[in-house]
Amino acid sequence: MDDTFSALANKTRRQILDYVKNNPACLVNDISNQFAMSRIAIMKHLKILESANLLVTEKVGKAKHHYFNVIPIQQIYDRWTDEYSRFMASRLTGFKNQIEQELKDTENEPKQTKKCS
Amino acid sequence: MDDTFSALANKTRRQILDYVKNNPACLVNDISNQFAMSRIAIMKHLKILESANLLVTEKVGKAKHHYFNVIPIQQIYDRWTDEYSRFMASRLTGFKNQIEQELKDTENEPKQTKKCS
DNA sequence: CAAACATGTAACTTAAAGGTTACATATAAG
DNA sequence: CTTATATGTAACCTTTAAGTTACATGTTTG
């Protein structure tokens, strides 16, 4: 999970994900041609994305095909909607009201701190 | 948006967010007491979280109160669900039901928050 | 086989992240 | 007023991130 957050923290890597999503089966060179930086730099980003399982690859001869994998993003999505579900739900009622509600409800409730991934 | 991703990429900062969410109005010292590292290190993390607008603060005398702000996370959520809507589409129905369930449950479940100092 | 092509590895540089200790300021309380 | 408390700033250190150039390997194709 930490790998996923780290991988997504870099703008170039998010752009790579966007590109691969829109160009399934694309090659290393296809990807690196989209960016100003060198192919080596892109390959490092690809390695990080692949380690985070955000990209999966298939080697066919000398060609390496890349595919976007949404599952780690879904896992983050699930994490946040679990951790912050009340806040996500609050989109219907507004943040301010929710904070006021929390402060009001505070006295008779137990503290609970959840572990972080 | 980049600030938000960067801020969320660090495990300590995610844990800080969890703590502040569960302990609205908490102070710098309340937060730093939860961690092994120094108060100064925590203050740097707080500054980053505040710059990313994930935390909002209110100064009252010598005390600085911290509050979690979900809006940047909602924006990320919206970005990804927009960017990857095709991939998320299959999950949307489940999500809708989940939110409805959460809203329903919220009325009966005790909330897990406690006000600080 | 030789040349072009696609990808992979190594070594290095620079900048930024994440932490430390020491010191400074401002408010509350005795 | 003096002391304890809560937060803020400065200077520094170490590790990691992110990029570079140069070279190596493996695979098609003429």
PDB file of C-alpha atoms (C1' of nucleotides) in Angstrom:
ATOM      1  CA  MET A   1       0.000   0.000   0.000  1.00  0.00           C
ATOM      2  CA  ASP A   2       2.855   2.338   0.800  1.00  0.00           C
ATOM      3  CA  ASP A   3       4.357   1.450  -2.599  1.00  0.00           C
ATOM      4  CA  THR A   4       1.142   2.527  -4.258  1.00  0.00           C
ATOM      5  CA  PHE A   5       1.054   5.894  -2.484  1.00  0.00           C
ATOM      6  CA  SER A   6       4.708   6.510  -3.287  1.00  0.00           C
ATOM      7  CA  ALA A   7       4.263   5.537  -6.911  1.00  0.00           C
ATOM      8  CA  LEU A   8       1.298   7.862  -7.302  1.00  0.00           C
ATOM      9  CA  ALA A   9       3.071  10.761  -5.600  1.00  0.00           C
ATOM     10  CA  ASN A  10       5.125  11.537  -8.710  1.00  0.00           C
ATOM     11  CA  LYS A  11       3.562  13.579 -11.486  1.00  0.00           C
ATOM     12  CA  THR A  12       5.498  11.906 -14.278  1.00  0.00           C
ATOM     13  CA  ARG A  13       4.362   8.506 -13.045  1.00  0.00           C
ATOM     14  CA  ARG A  14       0.747   9.635 -12.949  1.00  0.00           C
ATOM     15  CA  GLN A  15       1.136  10.870 -16.518  1.00  0.00           C
ATOM     16  CA  ILE A  16       2.655   7.535 -17.498  1.00  0.00           C
ATOM     17  CA  LEU A  17      -0.353   5.784 -15.995  1.00  0.00           C
ATOM     18  CA  ASP A  18      -2.642   8.053 -17.979  1.00  0.00           C
ATOM     19  CA  TYR A  19      -0.779   7.251 -21.163  1.00  0.00           C
ATOM     20  CA  VAL A  20      -0.670   3.489 -20.634  1.00  0.00           C
ATOM     21  CA  LYS A  21      -4.346   3.469 -19.728  1.00  0.00           C
ATOM     22  CA  ASN A  22      -5.111   5.168 -23.026  1.00  0.00           C
ATOM     23  CA  ASN A  23      -2.602   3.107 -25.011  1.00  0.00           C
ATOM     24  CA  PRO A  24      -2.748  -0.474 -23.817  1.00  0.00           C
ATOM     25  CA  ALA A  25       0.091  -2.757 -24.969  1.00  0.00           C
ATOM     26  CA  CYS A  26       2.375   0.220 -25.550  1.00  0.00           C
ATOM     27  CA  LEU A  27       6.160  -0.249 -25.457  1.00  0.00           C
ATOM     28  CA  VAL A  28       8.883   1.446 -23.424  1.00  0.00           C
ATOM     29  CA  ASN A  29       9.812   3.632 -26.366  1.00  0.00           C
ATOM     30  CA  ASP A  30       6.205   4.595 -27.002  1.00  0.00           C
ATOM     31  CA  ILE A  31       6.021   5.845 -23.456  1.00  0.00           C
ATOM     32  CA  SER A  32       9.378   7.582 -23.309  1.00  0.00           C
ATOM     33  CA  ASN A  33       8.652   9.396 -26.565  1.00  0.00           C
ATOM     34  CA  GLN A  34       5.838  11.195 -24.754  1.00  0.00           C
ATOM     35  CA  PHE A  35       8.226  12.851 -22.304  1.00  0.00           C
ATOM     36  CA  ALA A  36      11.149  15.233 -22.435  1.00  0.00           C
ATOM     37  CA  MET A  37      13.325  13.147 -20.161  1.00  0.00           C
ATOM     38  CA  SER A  38      15.493  10.215 -21.154  1.00  0.00           C
ATOM     39  CA  ARG A  39      14.328   6.664 -21.731  1.00  0.00           C
ATOM     40  CA  ILE A  40      16.401   5.519 -18.758  1.00  0.00           C
ATOM     41  CA  ALA A  41      14.539   7.881 -16.444  1.00  0.00           C
ATOM     42  CA  ILE A  42      11.241   6.599 -17.814  1.00  0.00           C
ATOM     43  CA  MET A  43      12.350   3.011 -17.321  1.00  0.00           C
ATOM     44  CA  LYS A  44      13.028   3.764 -13.663  1.00  0.00           C
ATOM     45  CA  HIS A  45       9.531   5.165 -13.313  1.00  0.00           C
ATOM     46  CA  LEU A  46       8.146   2.094 -15.067  1.00  0.00           C
ATOM     47  CA  LYS A  47       9.994  -0.163 -12.662  1.00  0.00           C
ATOM     48  CA  ILE A  48       8.458   1.678  -9.703  1.00  0.00           C
ATOM     49  CA  LEU A  49       4.982   1.500 -11.221  1.00  0.00           C
ATOM     50  CA  GLU A  50       5.450  -2.193 -11.948  1.00  0.00           C
ATOM     51  CA  SER A  51       6.671  -2.846  -8.395  1.00  0.00           C
ATOM     52  CA  ALA A  52       3.550  -1.119  -7.119  1.00  0.00           C
ATOM     53  CA  ASN A  53       1.552  -3.376  -9.436  1.00  0.00           C
ATOM     54  CA  LEU A  54       0.037  -0.341 -11.131  1.00  0.00           C
ATOM     55  CA  LEU A  55       1.459  -1.584 -14.414  1.00  0.00           C
ATOM     56  CA  VAL A  56       1.691  -5.150 -15.627  1.00  0.00           C
ATOM     57  CA  THR A  57       3.890  -6.164 -18.530  1.00  0.00           C
ATOM     58  CA  GLU A  58       4.238  -8.908 -21.091  1.00  0.00           C
ATOM     59  CA  LYS A  59       7.412  -9.554 -23.020  1.00  0.00           C
ATOM     60  CA  VAL A  60       6.997 -10.674 -26.619  1.00  0.00           C
ATOM     61  CA  GLY A  61      10.326 -11.090 -28.362  1.00  0.00           C
ATOM     62  CA  LYS A  62      12.243  -7.867 -27.904  1.00  0.00           C
ATOM     63  CA  ALA A  63       9.061  -5.931 -27.201  1.00  0.00           C
ATOM     64  CA  LYS A  64       7.682  -5.300 -23.716  1.00  0.00           C
ATOM     65  CA  HIS A  65       4.002  -4.495 -23.619  1.00  0.00           C
ATOM     66  CA  HIS A  66       2.523  -2.420 -20.795  1.00  0.00           C
ATOM     67  CA  TYR A  67      -0.951  -2.511 -19.327  1.00  0.00           C
ATOM     68  CA  PHE A  68      -2.572  -0.407 -16.645  1.00  0.00           C
ATOM     69  CA  ASN A  69      -3.796  -2.246 -13.564  1.00  0.00           C
ATOM     70  CA  VAL A  70      -6.457  -0.472 -11.535  1.00  0.00           C
ATOM     71  CA  ILE A  71      -6.529  -2.843  -8.575  1.00  0.00           C
ATOM     72  CA  PRO A  72      -4.039  -1.010  -6.326  1.00  0.00           C
ATOM     73  CA  ILE A  73      -5.963   2.211  -6.929  1.00  0.00           C
ATOM     74  CA  GLN A  74      -9.157   0.467  -5.981  1.00  0.00           C
ATOM     75  CA  GLN A  75      -7.454  -0.691  -2.797  1.00  0.00           C
ATOM     76  CA  ILE A  76      -6.460   2.884  -1.952  1.00  0.00           C
ATOM     77  CA  TYR A  77      -9.945   3.995  -2.808  1.00  0.00           C
ATOM     78  CA  ASP A  78     -11.341   1.349  -0.467  1.00  0.00           C
ATOM     79  CA  ARG A  79      -8.898   2.350   2.254  1.00  0.00           C
ATOM     80  CA  TRP A  80      -9.887   5.984   2.161  1.00  0.00           C
ATOM     81  CA  THR A  81     -13.563   5.372   1.877  1.00  0.00           C
ATOM     82  CA  ASP A  82     -13.259   3.084   4.873  1.00  0.00           C
ATOM     83  CA  GLU A  83     -11.067   5.411   6.914  1.00  0.00           C
ATOM     84  CA  TYR A  84     -12.875   8.537   5.900  1.00  0.00           C
ATOM     85  CA  SER A  85     -16.249   7.212   5.005  1.00  0.00           C
ATOM     86  CA  ARG A  86     -17.986   9.663   7.261  1.00  0.00           C
ATOM     87  CA  PHE A  87     -16.229  12.493   5.530  1.00  0.00           C
ATOM     88  CA  MET A  88     -17.006  11.157   2.105  1.00  0.00           C
ATOM     89  CA  ALA A  89     -20.591  10.798   3.140  1.00  0.00           C
ATOM     90  CA  SER A  90     -20.509  14.368   4.366  1.00  0.00           C
ATOM     91  CA  ARG A  91     -20.380  15.552   0.775  1.00  0.00           C
ATOM     92  CA  LEU A  92     -24.110  15.466   1.042  1.00  0.00           C
ATOM     93  CA  THR A  93     -24.331  17.652   4.128  1.00  0.00           C
ATOM     94  CA  GLY A  94     -21.221  19.822   4.152  1.00  0.00           C
ATOM     95  CA  PHE A  95     -17.962  19.823   6.015  1.00  0.00           C
ATOM     96  CA  LYS A  96     -18.789  22.561   8.490  1.00  0.00           C
ATOM     97  CA  ASN A  97     -21.882  20.880   9.803  1.00  0.00           C
ATOM     98  CA  GLN A  98     -19.990  17.670  10.211  1.00  0.00           C
ATOM     99  CA  ILE A  99     -17.214  19.231  12.255  1.00  0.00           C
ATOM    100  CA  GLU A 100     -19.772  20.899  14.468  1.00  0.00           C
ATOM    101  CA  GLN A 101     -21.511  17.575  14.870  1.00  0.00           C
ATOM    102  CA  GLU A 102     -18.268  15.853  15.792  1.00  0.00           C
ATOM    103  CA  LEU A 103     -17.399  18.429  18.395  1.00  0.00           C
ATOM    104  CA  LYS A 104     -20.873  18.204  19.852  1.00  0.00           C
ATOM    105  CA  ASP A 105     -20.799  14.410  19.957  1.00  0.00           C
ATOM    106  CA  THR A 106     -17.403  14.263  21.538  1.00  0.00           C
ATOM    107  CA  GLU A 107     -18.193  14.058  25.240  1.00  0.00           C
ATOM    108  CA  ASN A 108     -19.823  10.662  25.408  1.00  0.00           C
ATOM    109  CA  GLU A 109     -17.733   8.811  22.879  1.00  0.00           C
ATOM    110  CA  PRO A 110     -14.675   6.635  23.236  1.00  0.00           C
ATOM    111  CA  LYS A 111     -11.468   7.551  21.511  1.00  0.00           C
ATOM    112  CA  GLN A 112     -10.401   5.214  18.776  1.00  0.00           C
ATOM    113  CA  THR A 113      -7.291   5.596  16.725  1.00  0.00           C
ATOM    114  CA  LYS A 114      -7.027   3.278  13.794  1.00  0.00           C
ATOM    115  CA  LYS A 115      -3.799   1.832  12.514  1.00  0.00           C
ATOM    116  CA  CYS A 116      -2.436   3.210   9.263  1.00  0.00           C
ATOM    117  CA  SER A 117      -1.308   1.110   6.380  1.00  0.00           C
TER     118      SER A 117
ATOM    119  CA  MET B   1      -3.262  18.473  -6.485  1.00  0.00           C
ATOM    120  CA  ASP B   2       0.381  17.502  -6.625  1.00  0.00           C
ATOM    121  CA  ASP B   3       0.736  18.790  -3.059  1.00  0.00           C
ATOM    122  CA  THR B   4      -2.036  16.476  -1.965  1.00  0.00           C
ATOM    123  CA  PHE B   5      -0.460  13.398  -3.539  1.00  0.00           C
ATOM    124  CA  SER B   6       2.927  14.272  -2.064  1.00  0.00           C
ATOM    125  CA  ALA B   7       1.463  14.888   1.357  1.00  0.00           C
ATOM    126  CA  LEU B   8      -0.358  11.563   1.321  1.00  0.00           C
ATOM    127  CA  ALA B   9       2.707   9.663   0.125  1.00  0.00           C
ATOM    128  CA  ASN B  10       4.289   9.659   3.572  1.00  0.00           C
ATOM    129  CA  LYS B  11       3.168   7.075   6.120  1.00  0.00           C
ATOM    130  CA  THR B  12       3.720   9.323   9.140  1.00  0.00           C
ATOM    131  CA  ARG B  13       1.577  12.016   7.545  1.00  0.00           C
ATOM    132  CA  ARG B  14      -1.223   9.534   6.865  1.00  0.00           C
ATOM    133  CA  GLN B  15      -1.039   8.472  10.501  1.00  0.00           C
ATOM    134  CA  ILE B  16      -1.170  12.122  11.552  1.00  0.00           C
ATOM    135  CA  LEU B  17      -4.280  12.577   9.435  1.00  0.00           C
ATOM    136  CA  ASP B  18      -5.842   9.544  11.083  1.00  0.00           C
ATOM    137  CA  TYR B  19      -5.059  10.941  14.503  1.00  0.00           C
ATOM    138  CA  VAL B  20      -6.352  14.441  13.805  1.00  0.00           C
ATOM    139  CA  LYS B  21      -9.491  13.034  12.242  1.00  0.00           C
ATOM    140  CA  ASN B  22     -10.142  11.051  15.422  1.00  0.00           C
ATOM    141  CA  ASN B  23      -9.064  13.872  17.715  1.00  0.00           C
ATOM    142  CA  PRO B  24     -10.357  17.154  16.344  1.00  0.00           C
ATOM    143  CA  ALA B  25      -8.949  20.337  17.887  1.00  0.00           C
ATOM    144  CA  CYS B  26      -5.817  18.507  19.020  1.00  0.00           C
ATOM    145  CA  LEU B  27      -2.586  20.456  19.569  1.00  0.00           C
ATOM    146  CA  VAL B  28       0.900  20.047  18.164  1.00  0.00           C
ATOM    147  CA  ASN B  29       2.060  18.337  21.341  1.00  0.00           C
ATOM    148  CA  ASP B  30      -0.926  15.987  21.372  1.00  0.00           C
ATOM    149  CA  ILE B  31       0.063  14.864  17.918  1.00  0.00           C
ATOM    150  CA  SER B  32       3.806  14.619  18.457  1.00  0.00           C
ATOM    151  CA  ASN B  33       3.253  12.574  21.636  1.00  0.00           C
ATOM    152  CA  GLN B  34       1.766   9.851  19.434  1.00  0.00           C
ATOM    153  CA  PHE B  35       5.020   9.348  17.558  1.00  0.00           C
ATOM    154  CA  ALA B  36       8.552   8.290  18.350  1.00  0.00           C
ATOM    155  CA  MET B  37      10.116  11.137  16.374  1.00  0.00           C
ATOM    156  CA  SER B  38      10.735  14.675  17.597  1.00  0.00           C
ATOM    157  CA  ARG B  39       8.172  17.458  17.773  1.00  0.00           C
ATOM    158  CA  ILE B  40      10.145  19.386  15.163  1.00  0.00           C
ATOM    159  CA  ALA B  41       9.829  16.539  12.675  1.00  0.00           C
ATOM    160  CA  ILE B  42       6.098  16.362  13.362  1.00  0.00           C
ATOM    161  CA  MET B  43       5.784  20.123  12.883  1.00  0.00           C
ATOM    162  CA  LYS B  44       7.374  19.793   9.461  1.00  0.00           C
ATOM    163  CA  HIS B  45       4.852  17.140   8.571  1.00  0.00           C
ATOM    164  CA  LEU B  46       2.059  19.350   9.888  1.00  0.00           C
ATOM    165  CA  LYS B  47       3.280  22.221   7.750  1.00  0.00           C
ATOM    166  CA  ILE B  48       3.178  20.007   4.663  1.00  0.00           C
ATOM    167  CA  LEU B  49      -0.302  18.747   5.515  1.00  0.00           C
ATOM    168  CA  GLU B  50      -1.463  22.307   6.112  1.00  0.00           C
ATOM    169  CA  SER B  51       0.049  23.486   2.819  1.00  0.00           C
ATOM    170  CA  ALA B  52      -1.838  20.696   1.097  1.00  0.00           C
ATOM    171  CA  ASN B  53      -4.951  21.918   2.889  1.00  0.00           C
ATOM    172  CA  LEU B  54      -5.458  18.488   4.416  1.00  0.00           C
ATOM    173  CA  LEU B  55      -5.298  20.098   7.833  1.00  0.00           C
ATOM    174  CA  VAL B  56      -6.742  23.429   8.887  1.00  0.00           C
ATOM    175  CA  THR B  57      -5.691  25.159  12.085  1.00  0.00           C
ATOM    176  CA  GLU B  58      -6.954  27.745  14.499  1.00  0.00           C
ATOM    177  CA  LYS B  59      -4.721  29.552  16.940  1.00  0.00           C
ATOM    178  CA  VAL B  60      -6.215  30.299  20.345  1.00  0.00           C
ATOM    179  CA  GLY B  61      -3.751  31.954  22.654  1.00  0.00           C
ATOM    180  CA  LYS B  62      -0.643  29.818  22.700  1.00  0.00           C
ATOM    181  CA  ALA B  63      -2.579  26.787  21.525  1.00  0.00           C
ATOM    182  CA  LYS B  64      -2.903  25.744  17.885  1.00  0.00           C
ATOM    183  CA  HIS B  65      -5.885  23.546  17.164  1.00  0.00           C
ATOM    184  CA  HIS B  66      -5.861  21.135  14.232  1.00  0.00           C
ATOM    185  CA  TYR B  67      -8.751  19.867  12.143  1.00  0.00           C
ATOM    186  CA  PHE B  68      -8.865  17.375   9.321  1.00  0.00           C
ATOM    187  CA  ASN B  69     -10.106  18.663   5.981  1.00  0.00           C
ATOM    188  CA  VAL B  70     -11.415  16.063   3.587  1.00  0.00           C
ATOM    189  CA  ILE B  71     -11.827  18.298   0.561  1.00  0.00           C
ATOM    190  CA  PRO B  72      -8.445  17.641  -1.094  1.00  0.00           C
ATOM    191  CA  ILE B  73      -9.033  13.913  -0.700  1.00  0.00           C
ATOM    192  CA  GLN B  74     -12.406  14.323  -2.333  1.00  0.00           C
ATOM    193  CA  GLN B  75     -10.694  16.124  -5.186  1.00  0.00           C
ATOM    194  CA  ILE B  76      -8.243  13.262  -5.651  1.00  0.00           C
ATOM    195  CA  TYR B  77     -11.121  10.866  -5.487  1.00  0.00           C
ATOM    196  CA  ASP B  78     -12.938  12.865  -8.137  1.00  0.00           C
ATOM    197  CA  ARG B  79      -9.814  13.040 -10.290  1.00  0.00           C
ATOM    198  CA  TRP B  80      -9.276   9.315 -10.278  1.00  0.00           C
ATOM    199  CA  THR B  81     -12.862   8.429 -10.759  1.00  0.00           C
ATOM    200  CA  ASP B  82     -12.912  10.862 -13.647  1.00  0.00           C
ATOM    201  CA  GLU B  83      -9.594   9.724 -15.109  1.00  0.00           C
ATOM    202  CA  TYR B  84     -10.278   6.063 -14.621  1.00  0.00           C
ATOM    203  CA  SER B  85     -14.015   6.133 -14.755  1.00  0.00           C
ATOM    204  CA  ARG B  86     -14.126   3.232 -17.153  1.00  0.00           C
ATOM    205  CA  PHE B  87     -12.244   1.092 -14.682  1.00  0.00           C
ATOM    206  CA  MET B  88     -14.107   2.318 -11.660  1.00  0.00           C
ATOM    207  CA  ALA B  89     -17.433   1.999 -13.415  1.00  0.00           C
ATOM    208  CA  SER B  90     -17.889  -1.592 -12.393  1.00  0.00           C
ATOM    209  CA  ARG B  91     -17.510  -0.627  -8.781  1.00  0.00           C
ATOM    210  CA  LEU B  92     -19.781   2.386  -8.774  1.00  0.00           C
ATOM    211  CA  THR B  93     -22.930   0.478  -8.057  1.00  0.00           C
ATOM    212  CA  GLY B  94     -21.324  -1.177  -5.080  1.00  0.00           C
ATOM    213  CA  PHE B  95     -20.040   2.173  -3.865  1.00  0.00           C
ATOM    214  CA  LYS B  96     -23.440   3.784  -4.040  1.00  0.00           C
ATOM    215  CA  ASN B  97     -24.882   1.025  -1.909  1.00  0.00           C
ATOM    216  CA  GLN B  98     -21.969   1.307   0.462  1.00  0.00           C
ATOM    217  CA  ILE B  99     -22.454   5.026   0.993  1.00  0.00           C
ATOM    218  CA  GLU B 100     -26.162   4.562   1.488  1.00  0.00           C
ATOM    219  CA  GLN B 101     -25.413   1.876   4.045  1.00  0.00           C
ATOM    220  CA  GLU B 102     -22.908   4.098   5.806  1.00  0.00           C
ATOM    221  CA  LEU B 103     -25.344   6.981   5.973  1.00  0.00           C
ATOM    222  CA  LYS B 104     -27.973   4.698   7.387  1.00  0.00           C
ATOM    223  CA  ASP B 105     -25.595   3.207   9.949  1.00  0.00           C
ATOM    224  CA  THR B 106     -24.304   6.595  11.021  1.00  0.00           C
ATOM    225  CA  GLU B 107     -27.520   7.461  12.791  1.00  0.00           C
ATOM    226  CA  ASN B 108     -27.158   4.564  15.212  1.00  0.00           C
ATOM    227  CA  GLU B 109     -23.418   3.957  15.480  1.00  0.00           C
ATOM    228  CA  PRO B 110     -21.396   5.860  18.022  1.00  0.00           C
ATOM    229  CA  LYS B 111     -18.806   8.029  16.394  1.00  0.00           C
ATOM    230  CA  GLN B 112     -15.211   7.409  17.248  1.00  0.00           C
ATOM    231  CA  THR B 113     -13.944  10.825  18.082  1.00  0.00           C
ATOM    232  CA  LYS B 114     -12.691  12.604  21.122  1.00  0.00           C
ATOM    233  CA  LYS B 115     -11.909  16.229  21.546  1.00  0.00           C
ATOM    234  CA  CYS B 116      -8.408  17.233  22.566  1.00  0.00           C
ATOM    235  CA  SER B 117      -7.312  19.586  25.327  1.00  0.00           C
TER     236      SER B 117
ATOM    237  C1'  DC C   1      25.944 -12.527 -40.688  1.00  0.00           C
ATOM    238  C1'  DA C   2      25.506  -7.604 -39.909  1.00  0.00           C
ATOM    239  C1'  DA C   3      22.898  -3.738 -38.877  1.00  0.00           C
ATOM    240  C1'  DA C   4      19.135  -1.710 -36.700  1.00  0.00           C
ATOM    241  C1'  DC C   5      16.232  -1.875 -32.968  1.00  0.00           C
ATOM    242  C1'  DA C   6      14.217  -2.487 -28.181  1.00  0.00           C
ATOM    243  C1'  DT C   7      15.310  -3.063 -23.797  1.00  0.00           C
ATOM    244  C1'  DG C   8      18.502  -3.583 -19.657  1.00  0.00           C
ATOM    245  C1'  DT C   9      22.390  -2.363 -16.382  1.00  0.00           C
ATOM    246  C1'  DA C  10      26.143   0.499 -14.070  1.00  0.00           C
ATOM    247  C1'  DA C  11      28.076   4.450 -12.166  1.00  0.00           C
ATOM    248  C1'  DC C  12      27.567   8.976 -11.113  1.00  0.00           C
ATOM    249  C1'  DT C  13      25.450  13.825  -9.940  1.00  0.00           C
ATOM    250  C1'  DT C  14      22.142  16.909  -8.016  1.00  0.00           C
ATOM    251  C1'  DA C  15      18.224  18.095  -5.446  1.00  0.00           C
ATOM    252  C1'  DA C  16      14.844  17.102  -2.076  1.00  0.00           C
ATOM    253  C1'  DA C  17      12.954  14.528   1.845  1.00  0.00           C
ATOM    254  C1'  DG C  18      13.144  13.535   6.522  1.00  0.00           C
ATOM    255  C1'  DG C  19      15.286  13.663  10.522  1.00  0.00           C
ATOM    256  C1'  DT C  20      18.283  15.809  14.401  1.00  0.00           C
ATOM    257  C1'  DT C  21      19.846  19.517  18.198  1.00  0.00           C
ATOM    258  C1'  DA C  22      19.977  24.107  19.762  1.00  0.00           C
ATOM    259  C1'  DC C  23      17.860  28.309  20.353  1.00  0.00           C
ATOM    260  C1'  DA C  24      13.824  31.902  20.140  1.00  0.00           C
ATOM    261  C1'  DT C  25       9.311  33.734  20.910  1.00  0.00           C
ATOM    262  C1'  DA C  26       4.875  34.225  22.945  1.00  0.00           C
ATOM    263  C1'  DT C  27       1.304  33.128  26.332  1.00  0.00           C
ATOM    264  C1'  DA C  28      -0.552  31.327  30.971  1.00  0.00           C
ATOM    265  C1'  DA C  29      -0.156  30.520  35.590  1.00  0.00           C
ATOM    266  C1'  DG C  30       1.876  30.910  40.287  1.00  0.00           C
TER     267       DG C  30
ATOM    268  C1'  DC D   1       7.681  39.152  37.737  1.00  0.00           C
ATOM    269  C1'  DT D   2       9.171  34.698  36.988  1.00  0.00           C
ATOM    270  C1'  DT D   3       8.604  30.249  35.481  1.00  0.00           C
ATOM    271  C1'  DA D   4       6.533  26.677  32.894  1.00  0.00           C
ATOM    272  C1'  DT D   5       4.266  25.724  28.636  1.00  0.00           C
ATOM    273  C1'  DA D   6       3.259  25.653  23.542  1.00  0.00           C
ATOM    274  C1'  DT D   7       4.770  26.744  19.428  1.00  0.00           C
ATOM    275  C1'  DG D   8       8.219  28.585  15.960  1.00  0.00           C
ATOM    276  C1'  DT D   9      12.857  29.114  13.538  1.00  0.00           C
ATOM    277  C1'  DA D  10      17.841  28.055  12.165  1.00  0.00           C
ATOM    278  C1'  DA D  11      21.475  25.237  10.903  1.00  0.00           C
ATOM    279  C1'  DC D  12      22.927  20.977   9.958  1.00  0.00           C
ATOM    280  C1'  DC D  13      23.232  15.806   8.643  1.00  0.00           C
ATOM    281  C1'  DT D  14      21.952  11.535   6.188  1.00  0.00           C
ATOM    282  C1'  DT D  15      19.240   9.039   3.005  1.00  0.00           C
ATOM    283  C1'  DT D  16      16.609   8.672  -0.992  1.00  0.00           C
ATOM    284  C1'  DA D  17      14.587  10.362  -5.363  1.00  0.00           C
ATOM    285  C1'  DA D  18      15.252  11.602  -9.905  1.00  0.00           C
ATOM    286  C1'  DG D  19      17.841  12.530 -13.394  1.00  0.00           C
ATOM    287  C1'  DT D  20      22.127  12.011 -16.495  1.00  0.00           C
ATOM    288  C1'  DT D  21      25.779   9.452 -19.834  1.00  0.00           C
ATOM    289  C1'  DA D  22      27.976   5.377 -21.260  1.00  0.00           C
ATOM    290  C1'  DC D  23      27.791   0.747 -22.229  1.00  0.00           C
ATOM    291  C1'  DA D  24      25.631  -4.157 -22.614  1.00  0.00           C
ATOM    292  C1'  DT D  25      22.365  -7.603 -24.030  1.00  0.00           C
ATOM    293  C1'  DG D  26      19.036  -9.763 -26.765  1.00  0.00           C
ATOM    294  C1'  DT D  27      16.002  -9.948 -31.159  1.00  0.00           C
ATOM    295  C1'  DT D  28      14.425  -9.000 -35.580  1.00  0.00           C
ATOM    296  C1'  DT D  29      15.361  -8.043 -40.438  1.00  0.00           C
ATOM    297  C1'  DG D  30      17.837  -7.103 -44.870  1.00  0.00           C
TER     298       DG D  30
END
